[in-house]
mmCIF file with all atom_site columns, C-alpha atoms in Angstrom:
data_model
loop_
_atom_site.group_PDB
_atom_site.id
_atom_site.type_symbol
_atom_site.label_atom_id
_atom_site.label_alt_id
_atom_site.label_comp_id
_atom_site.label_asym_id
_atom_site.label_entity_id
_atom_site.label_seq_id
_atom_site.pdbx_PDB_ins_code
_atom_site.Cartn_x
_atom_site.Cartn_y
_atom_site.Cartn_z
_atom_site.occupancy
_atom_site.B_iso_or_equiv
_atom_site.pdbx_formal_charge
_atom_site.auth_seq_id
_atom_site.auth_comp_id
_atom_site.auth_asym_id
_atom_site.auth_atom_id
_atom_site.pdbx_PDB_model_num
ATOM 1  C CA . MET A 1 1  ? -92.217  93.474  -148.422 1.00 87.00 ? 110 MET A CA 1
ATOM 2  C CA . LEU A 1 2  ? -92.411  92.465  -144.761 1.00 90.00 ? 111 LEU A CA 1
ATOM 3  C CA . ARG A 1 3  ? -89.769  95.000  -143.765 1.00 93.00 ? 112 ARG A CA 1
ATOM 4  C CA . ARG A 1 4  ? -91.561  97.718  -145.718 1.00 95.00 ? 113 ARG A CA 1
ATOM 5  C CA . THR A 1 5  ? -94.840  96.898  -143.929 1.00 94.00 ? 114 THR A CA 1
ATOM 6  C CA . TYR A 1 6  ? -93.197  97.519  -140.561 1.00 93.00 ? 115 TYR A CA 1
ATOM 7  C CA . LEU A 1 7  ? -91.625  100.775 -141.674 1.00 93.00 ? 116 LEU A CA 1
ATOM 8  C CA . ASP A 1 8  ? -94.839  102.003 -143.325 1.00 95.00 ? 117 ASP A CA 1
ATOM 9  C CA . ALA A 1 9  ? -96.650  101.331 -140.036 1.00 91.00 ? 118 ALA A CA 1
ATOM 10 C CA . GLY A 1 10 ? -94.219  103.671 -138.264 1.00 90.00 ? 119 GLY A CA 1
ATOM 11 C CA . LEU A 1 11 ? -92.475  100.896 -136.377 1.00 91.00 ? 120 LEU A CA 1
ATOM 12 C CA . PRO A 1 12 ? -88.706  100.741 -135.909 1.00 92.00 ? 121 PRO A CA 1
ATOM 13 C CA . GLU A 1 13 ? -86.534  98.717  -138.257 1.00 93.00 ? 122 GLU A CA 1
ATOM 14 C CA . PRO A 1 14 ? -87.609  95.099  -137.725 1.00 95.00 ? 123 PRO A CA 1
ATOM 15 C CA . THR A 1 15 ? -85.381  92.194  -136.870 1.00 95.00 ? 124 THR A CA 1
ATOM 16 C CA . THR A 1 16 ? -86.016  89.459  -139.428 1.00 94.00 ? 125 THR A CA 1
ATOM 17 C CA . GLN A 1 17 ? -85.234  85.787  -139.362 1.00 96.00 ? 126 GLN A CA 1
ATOM 18 C CA . LEU A 1 18 ? -85.500  82.833  -141.731 1.00 95.00 ? 127 LEU A CA 1
ATOM 19 C CA . GLU A 1 19 ? -85.981  79.406  -140.159 1.00 96.00 ? 128 GLU A CA 1
ATOM 20 C CA . ALA A 1 20 ? -86.478  75.918  -141.543 1.00 95.00 ? 129 ALA A CA 1
ATOM 21 C CA . GLN A 1 21 ? -87.185  72.674  -139.733 1.00 93.00 ? 130 GLN A CA 1
ATOM 22 C CA . VAL A 1 22 ? -84.522  70.002  -140.432 1.00 96.00 ? 131 VAL A CA 1
ATOM 23 C CA . GLU A 1 23 ? -85.135  66.448  -139.212 1.00 96.00 ? 132 GLU A CA 1
ATOM 24 C CA . GLY A 1 24 ? -84.387  62.826  -139.994 1.00 96.00 ? 133 GLY A CA 1
ATOM 25 C CA . GLY A 1 25 ? -85.084  59.331  -138.713 1.00 96.00 ? 134 GLY A CA 1
ATOM 26 C CA . PRO A 1 26 ? -88.036  56.992  -139.163 1.00 95.00 ? 135 PRO A CA 1
ATOM 27 C CA . THR A 1 27 ? -90.523  58.583  -136.746 1.00 95.00 ? 136 THR A CA 1
ATOM 28 C CA . ILE A 1 28 ? -90.598  62.294  -137.614 1.00 95.00 ? 137 ILE A CA 1
ATOM 29 C CA . VAL A 1 29 ? -93.937  63.936  -138.377 1.00 94.00 ? 138 VAL A CA 1
ATOM 30 C CA . LEU A 1 30 ? -92.403  65.920  -141.238 1.00 95.00 ? 139 LEU A CA 1
ATOM 31 C CA . TYR A 1 31 ? -93.002  63.015  -143.695 1.00 95.00 ? 140 TYR A CA 1
ATOM 32 C CA . ARG A 1 32 ? -96.761  63.243  -143.216 1.00 94.00 ? 141 ARG A CA 1
ATOM 33 C CA . TYR A 1 33 ? -96.763  67.047  -143.178 1.00 93.00 ? 142 TYR A CA 1
ATOM 34 C CA . LEU A 1 34 ? -94.923  67.266  -146.510 1.00 92.00 ? 143 LEU A CA 1
ATOM 35 C CA . ALA A 1 35 ? -97.026  64.527  -148.107 1.00 93.00 ? 144 ALA A CA 1
ATOM 36 C CA . GLU A 1 36 ? -100.279 66.169  -146.999 1.00 93.00 ? 145 GLU A CA 1
ATOM 37 C CA . SER A 1 37 ? -99.026  69.558  -148.175 1.00 92.00 ? 146 SER A CA 1
ATOM 38 C CA . VAL A 1 38 ? -98.209  68.186  -151.626 1.00 90.00 ? 147 VAL A CA 1
ATOM 39 C CA . ALA A 1 39 ? -101.576 66.380  -151.722 1.00 92.00 ? 148 ALA A CA 1
ATOM 40 C CA . SER A 1 40 ? -103.378 69.638  -150.962 1.00 93.00 ? 149 SER A CA 1
ATOM 41 C CA . MET A 1 41 ? -101.636 71.287  -153.925 1.00 91.00 ? 150 MET A CA 1
ATOM 42 C CA . LEU A 1 42 ? -102.214 68.398  -156.359 1.00 89.00 ? 151 LEU A CA 1
ATOM 43 C CA . PRO A 1 43 ? -105.489 69.710  -157.844 1.00 90.00 ? 152 PRO A CA 1
ATOM 44 C CA . LEU A 1 44 ? -103.928 73.088  -158.602 1.00 92.00 ? 153 LEU A CA 1
ATOM 45 C CA . GLY A 1 45 ? -100.818 71.447  -160.072 1.00 88.00 ? 154 GLY A CA 1
ATOM 46 C CA . LEU A 1 46 ? -102.901 69.198  -162.314 1.00 87.00 ? 155 LEU A CA 1
ATOM 47 C CA . ASP A 1 47 ? -105.051 72.169  -163.322 1.00 91.00 ? 156 ASP A CA 1
ATOM 48 C CA . ARG A 1 48 ? -101.888 74.035  -164.331 1.00 92.00 ? 157 ARG A CA 1
ATOM 49 C CA . GLY A 1 49 ? -100.483 71.082  -166.270 1.00 90.00 ? 158 GLY A CA 1
ATOM 50 C CA . ILE A 1 50 ? -97.633  70.247  -163.879 1.00 87.00 ? 159 ILE A CA 1
ATOM 51 C CA . GLU A 1 51 ? -96.597  66.664  -164.527 1.00 84.00 ? 160 GLU A CA 1
ATOM 52 C CA . GLY A 1 52 ? -94.925  64.051  -162.366 1.00 82.00 ? 161 GLY A CA 1
ATOM 53 C CA . PHE A 1 53 ? -97.443  63.674  -159.553 1.00 79.00 ? 162 PHE A CA 1
ATOM 54 C CA . ASP A 1 54 ? -100.738 61.864  -159.471 1.00 82.00 ? 163 ASP A CA 1
ATOM 55 C CA . ASP A 1 55 ? -103.040 60.604  -156.716 1.00 83.00 ? 164 ASP A CA 1
ATOM 56 C CA . GLU A 1 56 ? -101.126 57.333  -156.453 1.00 86.00 ? 165 GLU A CA 1
ATOM 57 C CA . SER A 1 57 ? -97.620  58.822  -156.198 1.00 85.00 ? 166 SER A CA 1
ATOM 58 C CA . VAL A 1 58 ? -98.755  61.522  -153.780 1.00 85.00 ? 167 VAL A CA 1
ATOM 59 C CA . GLY A 1 59 ? -100.555 58.881  -151.720 1.00 85.00 ? 168 GLY A CA 1
ATOM 60 C CA . ALA A 1 60 ? -97.271  56.972  -151.415 1.00 93.00 ? 169 ALA A CA 1
ATOM 61 C CA . LEU A 1 61 ? -95.122  60.056  -150.789 1.00 93.00 ? 170 LEU A CA 1
ATOM 62 C CA . GLU A 1 62 ? -95.048  59.784  -146.980 1.00 94.00 ? 171 GLU A CA 1
ATOM 63 C CA . ASP A 1 63 ? -93.774  56.204  -147.096 1.00 95.00 ? 172 ASP A CA 1
ATOM 64 C CA . THR A 1 64 ? -91.382  56.969  -149.957 1.00 95.00 ? 173 THR A CA 1
ATOM 65 C CA . LEU A 1 65 ? -89.834  59.904  -148.090 1.00 95.00 ? 174 LEU A CA 1
ATOM 66 C CA . ARG A 1 66 ? -89.534  57.881  -144.856 1.00 96.00 ? 175 ARG A CA 1
ATOM 67 C CA . ALA A 1 67 ? -87.886  54.943  -146.625 1.00 97.00 ? 176 ALA A CA 1
ATOM 68 C CA . GLU A 1 68 ? -85.380  57.056  -148.563 1.00 96.00 ? 177 GLU A CA 1
ATOM 69 C CA . VAL A 1 69 ? -84.388  59.379  -145.724 1.00 97.00 ? 178 VAL A CA 1
ATOM 70 C CA . THR A 1 70 ? -84.053  56.471  -143.289 1.00 97.00 ? 179 THR A CA 1
ATOM 71 C CA . ARG A 1 71 ? -82.110  54.345  -145.804 1.00 97.00 ? 180 ARG A CA 1
ATOM 72 C CA . THR A 1 72 ? -79.609  57.103  -146.520 1.00 97.00 ? 181 THR A CA 1
ATOM 73 C CA . GLY A 1 73 ? -79.368  58.519  -142.994 1.00 97.00 ? 182 GLY A CA 1
ATOM 74 C CA . GLY A 1 74 ? -80.352  61.859  -144.455 1.00 97.00 ? 183 GLY A CA 1
ATOM 75 C CA . VAL A 1 75 ? -82.650  64.652  -143.365 1.00 97.00 ? 184 VAL A CA 1
ATOM 76 C CA . LEU A 1 76 ? -85.644  66.540  -144.709 1.00 94.00 ? 185 LEU A CA 1
ATOM 77 C CA . VAL A 1 77 ? -85.699  70.319  -144.816 1.00 95.00 ? 186 VAL A CA 1
ATOM 78 C CA . ASN A 1 78 ? -89.134  71.878  -144.524 1.00 93.00 ? 187 ASN A CA 1
ATOM 79 C CA . TRP A 1 79 ? -89.816  75.069  -146.456 1.00 90.00 ? 188 TRP A CA 1
ATOM 80 C CA . PRO A 1 80 ? -88.531  78.124  -144.644 1.00 94.00 ? 189 PRO A CA 1
ATOM 81 C CA . VAL A 1 81 ? -90.610  80.514  -142.572 1.00 94.00 ? 190 VAL A CA 1
ATOM 82 C CA . VAL A 1 82 ? -89.803  84.219  -142.320 1.00 94.00 ? 191 VAL A CA 1
ATOM 83 C CA . SER A 1 83 ? -90.532  86.088  -139.102 1.00 94.00 ? 192 SER A CA 1
ATOM 84 C CA . ALA A 1 84 ? -90.077  89.713  -138.142 1.00 95.00 ? 193 ALA A CA 1
ATOM 85 C CA . TRP A 1 85 ? -90.441  91.766  -134.995 1.00 94.00 ? 194 TRP A CA 1
ATOM 86 C CA . SER A 1 86 ? -89.691  95.159  -133.636 1.00 93.00 ? 195 SER A CA 1
ATOM 87 C CA . THR A 1 87 ? -90.376  97.130  -130.496 1.00 86.00 ? 196 THR A CA 1
ATOM 88 C CA . ALA A 1 88 ? -92.821  99.980  -130.840 1.00 73.00 ? 197 ALA A CA 1
ATOM 89 C CA . PRO A 1 89 ? -91.475  103.341 -129.694 1.00 70.00 ? 198 PRO A CA 1
ATOM 90 C CA . GLY A 1 90 ? -92.367  104.251 -126.116 1.00 71.00 ? 199 GLY A CA 1
ATOM 91 C CA . PRO A 1 91 ? -94.788  107.003 -125.105 1.00 72.00 ? 200 PRO A CA 1
#
């Protein structure tokens, strides 16, 4: 869809890229970001009948993620972001 938007606008073929933040260790901000993101989606999930998360588990998610990733020496991968760019034709 993103590529098509560029082409429909008369721009040259875009360069596209997919990136994801990957981090580990006890002090990264990604724990809070992911926990707050899940918390913001909780009402919609509950409304749609998705089970497995409640206010208490989501409230503890930041600390749970930090403890598990630190304990295992692992990393978290944030959801990917797609970007695209192209150079408009000259005059």
